[in-house]
PDB file of C-alpha atoms in Angstrom:
ATOM      1  CA  UNK A1386      94.427 117.625 109.479  1.00 92.00           C
ATOM      2  CA  UNK A1387      92.275 120.160 107.552  1.00 92.00           C
ATOM      3  CA  UNK A1388      93.981 123.001 105.569  1.00 92.00           C
ATOM      4  CA  UNK A1389      93.303 126.183 107.121  1.00 91.00           C
ATOM      5  CA  UNK A1390      90.803 127.107 104.314  1.00 91.00           C
ATOM      6  CA  UNK A1391      88.738 123.515 105.071  1.00 91.00           C
ATOM      7  CA  UNK A1392      89.323 122.524 101.312  1.00 92.00           C
ATOM      8  CA  UNK A1393      92.016 119.986 101.389  1.00 94.00           C
ATOM      9  CA  UNK A1394      93.019 117.420 104.124  1.00 95.00           C
ATOM     10  CA  UNK A1395      96.959 117.330 104.810  1.00 94.00           C
ATOM     11  CA  UNK A1396      98.557 113.767 105.613  1.00 94.00           C
ATOM     12  CA  UNK A1397     101.803 111.987 105.426  1.00 93.00           C
ATOM     13  CA  UNK A1398     102.479 108.859 103.378  1.00 91.00           C
ATOM     14  CA  UNK A1399     105.227 107.133 101.753  1.00 84.00           C
ATOM     15  CA  UNK A1400     104.780 105.485  98.214  1.00 79.00           C
ATOM     16  CA  UNK A1401     107.825 103.335  99.269  1.00 71.00           C
ATOM     17  CA  UNK A1402     109.825 102.741 102.113  1.00 67.00           C
ATOM     18  CA  UNK A1403     108.999 104.212 105.638  1.00 73.00           C
ATOM     19  CA  UNK A1404     109.900 107.358 105.220  1.00 76.00           C
ATOM     20  CA  UNK A1405     106.538 109.430 104.781  1.00 86.00           C
ATOM     21  CA  UNK A1406     106.052 112.744 103.069  1.00 91.00           C
ATOM     22  CA  UNK A1407     103.640 115.516 103.666  1.00 93.00           C
ATOM     23  CA  UNK A1408     100.833 115.360 101.186  1.00 94.00           C
ATOM     24  CA  UNK A1409      97.554 116.758 100.689  1.00 93.00           C
ATOM     25  CA  UNK A1410      94.339 116.122  98.613  1.00 95.00           C
ATOM     26  CA  UNK A1411      90.749 117.659  97.828  1.00 94.00           C
ATOM     27  CA  UNK A1412      87.591 116.385  96.285  1.00 93.00           C
ATOM     28  CA  UNK A1413      88.136 115.317  92.309  1.00 92.00           C
ATOM     29  CA  UNK A1414      91.962 116.291  92.435  1.00 92.00           C
ATOM     30  CA  UNK A1415      94.801 113.868  92.819  1.00 93.00           C
ATOM     31  CA  UNK A1416      96.988 114.097  95.941  1.00 94.00           C
ATOM     32  CA  UNK A1417      99.929 116.017  95.663  1.00 93.00           C
ATOM     33  CA  UNK A1418     103.479 116.150  97.866  1.00 93.00           C
ATOM     34  CA  UNK A1419     103.790 119.413  99.535  1.00 92.00           C
ATOM     35  CA  UNK A1420     107.108 118.405 101.563  1.00 90.00           C
ATOM     36  CA  UNK A1421     109.653 115.464 101.857  1.00 88.00           C
ATOM     37  CA  UNK A1422     112.616 115.272 104.111  1.00 84.00           C
ATOM     38  CA  UNK A1423     115.440 112.275 104.651  1.00 79.00           C
ATOM     39  CA  UNK A1424     113.373 111.204 107.728  1.00 80.00           C
ATOM     40  CA  UNK A1425     109.625 110.535 108.378  1.00 84.00           C
ATOM     41  CA  UNK A1426     107.102 113.169 109.007  1.00 91.00           C
ATOM     42  CA  UNK A1427     104.216 113.232 110.553  1.00 91.00           C
ATOM     43  CA  UNK A1428     101.373 115.988 110.662  1.00 92.00           C
ATOM     44  CA  UNK A1429      99.801 116.889 113.930  1.00 93.00           C
ATOM     45  CA  UNK A1430      97.433 119.932 113.152  1.00 93.00           C
ATOM     46  CA  UNK A1431      97.380 122.698 110.958  1.00 92.00           C
ATOM     47  CA  UNK A1432      96.428 126.128 112.366  1.00 93.00           C
ATOM     48  CA  UNK A1433      94.062 128.480 111.205  1.00 90.00           C
ATOM     49  CA  UNK A1434      96.792 130.791 109.904  1.00 91.00           C
ATOM     50  CA  UNK A1435      97.967 127.867 107.687  1.00 89.00           C
ATOM     51  CA  UNK A1436     101.010 127.294 110.055  1.00 92.00           C
ATOM     52  CA  UNK A1437     101.422 123.505 110.425  1.00 90.00           C
ATOM     53  CA  UNK A1438     102.740 121.200 113.219  1.00 93.00           C
ATOM     54  CA  UNK A1439     104.638 118.534 111.992  1.00 92.00           C
ATOM     55  CA  UNK A1440     106.920 115.856 113.949  1.00 92.00           C
ATOM     56  CA  UNK A1441     109.922 114.572 112.410  1.00 88.00           C
ATOM     57  CA  UNK A1442     109.887 110.467 112.971  1.00 82.00           C
ATOM     58  CA  UNK A1443     112.989 108.392 113.177  1.00 80.00           C
ATOM     59  CA  UNK A1444     112.290 104.555 112.674  1.00 80.00           C
ATOM     60  CA  UNK A1445     114.812 101.866 112.664  1.00 84.00           C
ATOM     61  CA  UNK A1446     114.433  98.242 112.303  1.00 88.00           C
ATOM     62  CA  UNK A1447     117.602  95.810 113.139  1.00 87.00           C
ATOM     63  CA  UNK A1448     117.952  92.352 112.036  1.00 90.00           C
ATOM     64  CA  UNK A1449     120.023  91.073 114.910  1.00 89.00           C
ATOM     65  CA  UNK A1450     121.379  87.294 114.873  1.00 89.00           C
ATOM     66  CA  UNK A1451     123.595  85.064 116.398  1.00 91.00           C
ATOM     67  CA  UNK A1452     125.198  82.846 113.418  1.00 92.00           C
ATOM     68  CA  UNK A1453     127.108  79.919 113.630  1.00 93.00           C
ATOM     69  CA  UNK A1454     130.378  80.752 114.777  1.00 91.00           C
ATOM     70  CA  UNK A1455     129.567  83.352 116.660  1.00 91.00           C
ATOM     71  CA  UNK A1456     130.203  84.243 120.241  1.00 92.00           C
ATOM     72  CA  UNK A1457     127.402  86.804 120.558  1.00 93.00           C
ATOM     73  CA  UNK A1458     124.461  88.242 119.036  1.00 93.00           C
ATOM     74  CA  UNK A1459     125.513  90.869 116.257  1.00 91.00           C
ATOM     75  CA  UNK A1460     123.457  93.442 114.027  1.00 91.00           C
ATOM     76  CA  UNK A1461     123.202  91.975 110.496  1.00 91.00           C
ATOM     77  CA  UNK A1462     121.374  94.736 109.438  1.00 90.00           C
ATOM     78  CA  UNK A1463     121.504  96.360 105.843  1.00 90.00           C
ATOM     79  CA  UNK A1464     120.049  99.716 105.739  1.00 89.00           C
ATOM     80  CA  UNK A1465     117.152 101.540 107.946  1.00 85.00           C
ATOM     81  CA  UNK A1466     114.581  98.662 107.879  1.00 88.00           C
ATOM     82  CA  UNK A1467     115.754  94.878 108.009  1.00 93.00           C
ATOM     83  CA  UNK A1468     113.486  92.385 108.926  1.00 92.00           C
ATOM     84  CA  UNK A1469     114.401  88.618 109.654  1.00 92.00           C
ATOM     85  CA  UNK A1470     112.756  86.078 108.091  1.00 92.00           C
ATOM     86  CA  UNK A1471     114.721  82.633 108.193  1.00 92.00           C
ATOM     87  CA  UNK A1472     117.495  81.040 109.269  1.00 91.00           C
ATOM     88  CA  UNK A1473     119.121  77.751 108.346  1.00 92.00           C
ATOM     89  CA  UNK A1474     118.754  74.816 110.745  1.00 89.00           C
ATOM     90  CA  UNK A1475     122.773  74.823 110.950  1.00 92.00           C
ATOM     91  CA  UNK A1476     122.724  78.680 111.345  1.00 92.00           C
ATOM     92  CA  UNK A1477     124.895  79.593 108.518  1.00 95.00           C
ATOM     93  CA  UNK A1478     122.376  81.484 106.289  1.00 95.00           C
ATOM     94  CA  UNK A1479     120.304  84.209 107.154  1.00 95.00           C
ATOM     95  CA  UNK A1480     117.425  85.571 105.316  1.00 95.00           C
ATOM     96  CA  UNK A1481     115.775  89.061 105.842  1.00 95.00           C
ATOM     97  CA  UNK A1482     113.925  91.531 103.891  1.00 95.00           C
ATOM     98  CA  UNK A1483     114.937  95.470 103.488  1.00 94.00           C
ATOM     99  CA  UNK A1484     112.051  97.862 103.180  1.00 89.00           C
ATOM    100  CA  UNK A1485     113.593 100.804 103.095  1.00 84.00           C
ATOM    101  CA  UNK A1486     113.919 103.803 100.632  1.00 78.00           C
ATOM    102  CA  UNK A1487     116.826 102.255  99.344  1.00 80.00           C
ATOM    103  CA  UNK A1488     115.513  98.970  98.506  1.00 85.00           C
ATOM    104  CA  UNK A1489     112.375 100.505  96.578  1.00 84.00           C
ATOM    105  CA  UNK A1490     109.077  99.676  96.421  1.00 86.00           C
ATOM    106  CA  UNK A1491     108.994  95.849  95.913  1.00 91.00           C
ATOM    107  CA  UNK A1492     111.386  95.766  99.099  1.00 93.00           C
ATOM    108  CA  UNK A1493     114.798  93.534  98.583  1.00 95.00           C
ATOM    109  CA  UNK A1494     114.946  89.746  99.422  1.00 96.00           C
ATOM    110  CA  UNK A1495     118.490  89.563 100.989  1.00 96.00           C
ATOM    111  CA  UNK A1496     120.790  86.830 102.169  1.00 96.00           C
ATOM    112  CA  UNK A1497     123.766  86.639 104.586  1.00 95.00           C
ATOM    113  CA  UNK A1498     126.055  83.712 105.008  1.00 94.00           C
ATOM    114  CA  UNK A1499     127.542  83.423 108.601  1.00 92.00           C
ATOM    115  CA  UNK A1500     131.007  83.840 106.616  1.00 89.00           C
ATOM    116  CA  UNK A1501     129.822  87.253 104.573  1.00 85.00           C
ATOM    117  CA  UNK A1502     130.883  90.428 105.159  1.00 83.00           C
ATOM    118  CA  UNK A1503     127.986  91.564 103.183  1.00 89.00           C
ATOM    119  CA  UNK A1504     124.690  90.729 102.417  1.00 93.00           C
ATOM    120  CA  UNK A1505     123.336  89.779  98.896  1.00 95.00           C
ATOM    121  CA  UNK A1506     120.298  90.440  97.317  1.00 96.00           C
ATOM    122  CA  UNK A1507     118.631  87.939  95.595  1.00 97.00           C
ATOM    123  CA  UNK A1508     116.135  89.721  94.047  1.00 96.00           C
ATOM    124  CA  UNK A1509     112.586  91.866  94.890  1.00 96.00           C
ATOM    125  CA  UNK A1510     110.416  90.600  97.644  1.00 95.00           C
ATOM    126  CA  UNK A1511     110.077  89.051 101.087  1.00 94.00           C
ATOM    127  CA  UNK A1512     112.372  85.777 101.267  1.00 95.00           C
ATOM    128  CA  UNK A1513     110.113  83.674 103.249  1.00 93.00           C
ATOM    129  CA  UNK A1514     111.853  80.452 103.563  1.00 92.00           C
ATOM    130  CA  UNK A1515     114.929  78.810 102.540  1.00 94.00           C
ATOM    131  CA  UNK A1516     114.871  75.278 100.771  1.00 93.00           C
ATOM    132  CA  UNK A1517     115.794  72.176 102.610  1.00 90.00           C
ATOM    133  CA  UNK A1518     118.696  71.979 100.166  1.00 93.00           C
ATOM    134  CA  UNK A1519     119.632  75.421 100.855  1.00 94.00           C
ATOM    135  CA  UNK A1520     119.672  76.008  96.888  1.00 96.00           C
ATOM    136  CA  UNK A1521     116.760  77.933  96.567  1.00 96.00           C
ATOM    137  CA  UNK A1522     114.571  81.095  98.499  1.00 96.00           C
ATOM    138  CA  UNK A1523     110.641  81.130  98.248  1.00 95.00           C
ATOM    139  CA  UNK A1524     110.202  84.651  97.818  1.00 96.00           C
ATOM    140  CA  UNK A1525     106.772  86.947  97.807  1.00 94.00           C
ATOM    141  CA  UNK A1526     106.634  90.102  96.036  1.00 93.00           C
ATOM    142  CA  UNK A1527     104.079  92.729  97.110  1.00 89.00           C
ATOM    143  CA  UNK A1528     102.306  93.230  94.070  1.00 88.00           C
ATOM    144  CA  UNK A1529      98.860  93.222  92.673  1.00 84.00           C
ATOM    145  CA  UNK A1530      98.211  90.387  92.416  1.00 84.00           C
ATOM    146  CA  UNK A1531     100.658  88.631  94.409  1.00 87.00           C
ATOM    147  CA  UNK A1532     103.878  87.465  92.337  1.00 91.00           C
ATOM    148  CA  UNK A1533     105.516  84.117  93.960  1.00 92.00           C
ATOM    149  CA  UNK A1534     109.062  83.461  93.153  1.00 94.00           C
ATOM    150  CA  UNK A1535     112.300  81.036  93.663  1.00 95.00           C
ATOM    151  CA  UNK A1536     115.316  82.744  93.852  1.00 97.00           C
ATOM    152  CA  UNK A1537     118.415  80.760  93.458  1.00 97.00           C
ATOM    153  CA  UNK A1538     121.090  81.473  96.210  1.00 96.00           C
ATOM    154  CA  UNK A1539     123.637  80.663  93.959  1.00 94.00           C
ATOM    155  CA  UNK A1540     123.995  80.196  90.193  1.00 93.00           C
ATOM    156  CA  UNK A1541     120.468  79.841  88.401  1.00 93.00           C
ATOM    157  CA  UNK A1542     118.124  81.854  87.082  1.00 95.00           C
ATOM    158  CA  UNK A1543     114.855  83.196  89.283  1.00 95.00           C
ATOM    159  CA  UNK A1544     111.479  81.387  88.842  1.00 93.00           C
ATOM    160  CA  UNK A1545     107.870  82.406  89.004  1.00 92.00           C
ATOM    161  CA  UNK A1546     105.484  79.862  90.596  1.00 90.00           C
ATOM    162  CA  UNK A1547     102.248  79.099  89.326  1.00 87.00           C
ATOM    163  CA  UNK A1548      99.537  80.094  91.674  1.00 86.00           C
ATOM    164  CA  UNK A1549      96.487  78.880  89.891  1.00 83.00           C
ATOM    165  CA  UNK A1550      93.518  80.213  91.437  1.00 86.00           C
ATOM    166  CA  UNK A1551      95.247  81.757  94.328  1.00 85.00           C
ATOM    167  CA  UNK A1552      94.133  85.260  94.495  1.00 84.00           C
ATOM    168  CA  UNK A1553      96.023  86.594  97.537  1.00 83.00           C
ATOM    169  CA  UNK A1554      98.487  84.638 100.209  1.00 80.00           C
ATOM    170  CA  UNK A1555      99.461  85.685 103.704  1.00 75.00           C
ATOM    171  CA  UNK A1556     103.101  86.430 103.998  1.00 79.00           C
ATOM    172  CA  UNK A1557     104.412  82.759 105.298  1.00 78.00           C
ATOM    173  CA  UNK A1558     105.159  79.551 104.044  1.00 81.00           C
ATOM    174  CA  UNK A1559     107.164  76.432 104.710  1.00 81.00           C
ATOM    175  CA  UNK A1560     109.050  74.152 102.252  1.00 84.00           C
ATOM    176  CA  UNK A1561     107.884  70.286 102.493  1.00 79.00           C
ATOM    177  CA  UNK A1562     110.451  68.058 103.545  1.00 76.00           C
ATOM    178  CA  UNK A1563     110.901  66.505 100.023  1.00 80.00           C
ATOM    179  CA  UNK A1564     112.064  70.189  98.917  1.00 85.00           C
ATOM    180  CA  UNK A1565     109.538  69.895  95.884  1.00 86.00           C
ATOM    181  CA  UNK A1566     106.409  71.663  97.173  1.00 83.00           C
ATOM    182  CA  UNK A1567     105.742  74.843  99.324  1.00 85.00           C
ATOM    183  CA  UNK A1568     103.353  75.077 101.666  1.00 81.00           C
ATOM    184  CA  UNK A1569     101.377  78.693 102.288  1.00 82.00           C
ATOM    185  CA  UNK A1570      98.216  79.997 103.280  1.00 78.00           C
ATOM    186  CA  UNK A1571      96.098  81.810 100.900  1.00 81.00           C
ATOM    187  CA  UNK A1572      92.471  82.563  99.598  1.00 82.00           C
ATOM    188  CA  UNK A1573      90.673  82.388  95.939  1.00 83.00           C
ATOM    189  CA  UNK A1574      88.659  85.537  94.924  1.00 87.00           C
ATOM    190  CA  UNK A1575      85.644  85.782  97.441  1.00 86.00           C
ATOM    191  CA  UNK A1576      86.544  82.665  99.615  1.00 82.00           C
ATOM    192  CA  UNK A1577      88.286  81.975 102.935  1.00 75.00           C
ATOM    193  CA  UNK A1578      91.391  81.151 103.527  1.00 72.00           C
ATOM    194  CA  UNK A1579      92.931  77.593 103.397  1.00 74.00           C
ATOM    195  CA  UNK A1580      96.224  75.640 102.831  1.00 74.00           C
ATOM    196  CA  UNK A1581      97.627  75.465  99.536  1.00 79.00           C
ATOM    197  CA  UNK A1582     100.725  73.076  98.069  1.00 79.00           C
ATOM    198  CA  UNK A1583     102.617  74.839  95.438  1.00 85.00           C
ATOM    199  CA  UNK A1584     104.477  72.406  93.505  1.00 85.00           C
ATOM    200  CA  UNK A1585     108.139  74.253  92.563  1.00 86.00           C
ATOM    201  CA  UNK A1586     107.417  72.293  89.082  1.00 83.00           C
ATOM    202  CA  UNK A1587     104.103  74.046  88.466  1.00 76.00           C
ATOM    203  CA  UNK A1588     100.944  74.120  89.707  1.00 66.00           C
ATOM    204  CA  UNK A1589      98.859  74.591  93.222  1.00 67.00           C
ATOM    205  CA  UNK A1590      96.491  72.336  94.905  1.00 66.00           C
ATOM    206  CA  UNK A1591      94.310  73.071  97.748  1.00 62.00           C
ATOM    207  CA  UNK A1592      95.047  71.285 101.029  1.00 55.00           C
ATOM    208  CA  UNK A1593      93.160  72.378 103.600  1.00 53.00           C
ATOM    209  CA  UNK A1594      90.177  74.949 104.704  1.00 50.00           C
ATOM    210  CA  UNK A1595      89.975  77.191 107.221  1.00 48.00           C
ATOM    211  CA  UNK A1596      93.466  77.789 108.427  1.00 44.00           C
ATOM    212  CA  UNK A1597      94.501  81.296 107.735  1.00 41.00           C
ATOM    213  CA  UNK A1598      98.240  81.657 109.217  1.00 44.00           C
ATOM    214  CA  UNK A1599     101.035  79.473 109.280  1.00 49.00           C
ATOM    215  CA  UNK A1600     103.535  79.226 111.875  1.00 45.00           C
ATOM    216  CA  UNK A1601     107.358  79.247 111.281  1.00 41.00           C
ATOM    217  CA  UNK A1602     108.707  76.420 109.913  1.00 40.00           C
ATOM    218  CA  UNK A1603     107.864  73.051 109.034  1.00 39.00           C
ATOM    219  CA  UNK A1604     110.370  70.978 111.109  1.00 35.00           C
ATOM    220  CA  UNK A1605     112.217  67.656 110.839  1.00 33.00           C
ATOM    221  CA  UNK A1606     109.232  65.816 112.760  1.00 35.00           C
ATOM    222  CA  UNK A1607     106.955  67.355 109.930  1.00 40.00           C
ATOM    223  CA  UNK A1608     104.579  69.045 112.914  1.00 42.00           C
ATOM    224  CA  UNK A1609     103.148  72.375 111.445  1.00 49.00           C
ATOM    225  CA  UNK A1610     101.741  75.106 113.616  1.00 48.00           C
ATOM    226  CA  UNK A1611      98.728  76.753 112.445  1.00 48.00           C
ATOM    227  CA  UNK A1612      96.322  79.050 113.629  1.00 43.00           C
ATOM    228  CA  UNK A1613      92.533  78.983 112.767  1.00 44.00           C
ATOM    229  CA  UNK A1614      89.935  81.673 112.043  1.00 45.00           C
ATOM    230  CA  UNK A1615      88.977  81.501 115.637  1.00 45.00           C
ATOM    231  CA  UNK A1616      92.185  82.317 116.778  1.00 42.00           C
ATOM    232  CA  UNK A1617      93.088  79.053 118.286  1.00 44.00           C
ATOM    233  CA  UNK A1618      96.396  77.368 117.707  1.00 41.00           C
ATOM    234  CA  UNK A1619      96.630  73.994 116.366  1.00 44.00           C
ATOM    235  CA  UNK A1620      99.005  71.264 115.020  1.00 41.00           C
ATOM    236  CA  UNK A1621      98.541  69.736 111.585  1.00 45.00           C
ATOM    237  CA  UNK A1622     100.579  66.777 110.846  1.00 42.00           C
ATOM    238  CA  UNK A1623     101.459  66.854 106.971  1.00 41.00           C
ATOM    239  CA  UNK A1624     102.290  63.463 105.862  1.00 38.00           C
ATOM    240  CA  UNK A1625     104.828  64.020 103.191  1.00 37.00           C
ATOM    241  CA  UNK A1626     103.513  60.970 100.873  1.00 38.00           C
ATOM    242  CA  UNK A1627      99.928  61.727 100.977  1.00 41.00           C
ATOM    243  CA  UNK A1628      99.480  65.354 101.961  1.00 43.00           C
ATOM    244  CA  UNK A1629      96.766  63.784 104.111  1.00 43.00           C
ATOM    245  CA  UNK A1630      96.203  66.468 107.252  1.00 43.00           C
ATOM    246  CA  UNK A1631      95.407  64.850 110.739  1.00 41.00           C
ATOM    247  CA  UNK A1632      94.947  67.243 113.641  1.00 40.00           C
ATOM    248  CA  UNK A1633      96.526  66.641 117.187  1.00 34.00           C
ATOM    249  CA  UNK A1634      94.852  67.177 120.319  1.00 33.00           C
TER     250      UNK A1634
END
């Protein structure tokens, strides 16, 4: 909304998390924060006398799951905005990211085992997929440029993956059955999205052009769902040895 004197624009935004504050900005000057609160704010209007109509907004995203040994679905959230990302085939390991203010502007990549009473923060970012042996988590950190990480679920040190010429990636990905490659969708600067194979030992290899989003999971039968630029769902068969794709009807 415009300020009463017409010299500023008042808006609400968040520098981290989901709780927005009231800000103002005018030409030639940096935005400044006018009002913050322990909840989200939404500016609706500003009157001619300077009074502002502001709504308070409470948002919570819950991570519900039924893990191995559970008799019913339960709330496995951490703070205010937990998003489920992956579940191990045996139902014993859940990956989720926490995007509330408590997590920080890079979010928190979290893991919860079926027997745990509390989640474990593995590192920054979004934990996209659990490796076939359960030892590593492929995570994407929301930086510019993006950062791809391998986070250990047990002893070990985080590792940064070499993205080569990839400038940006879709927040999705699947481990290949060999546990040595991760399939992601991304693009080089100025080019269309395509599929890439990330070698966990280093390097990225272009695999297929024209696909921009992956479905969740590369299953035991090696059938991978993807959607192309026209919005049509297709099935691509990943041959683990040759990495040669073939489309299915």
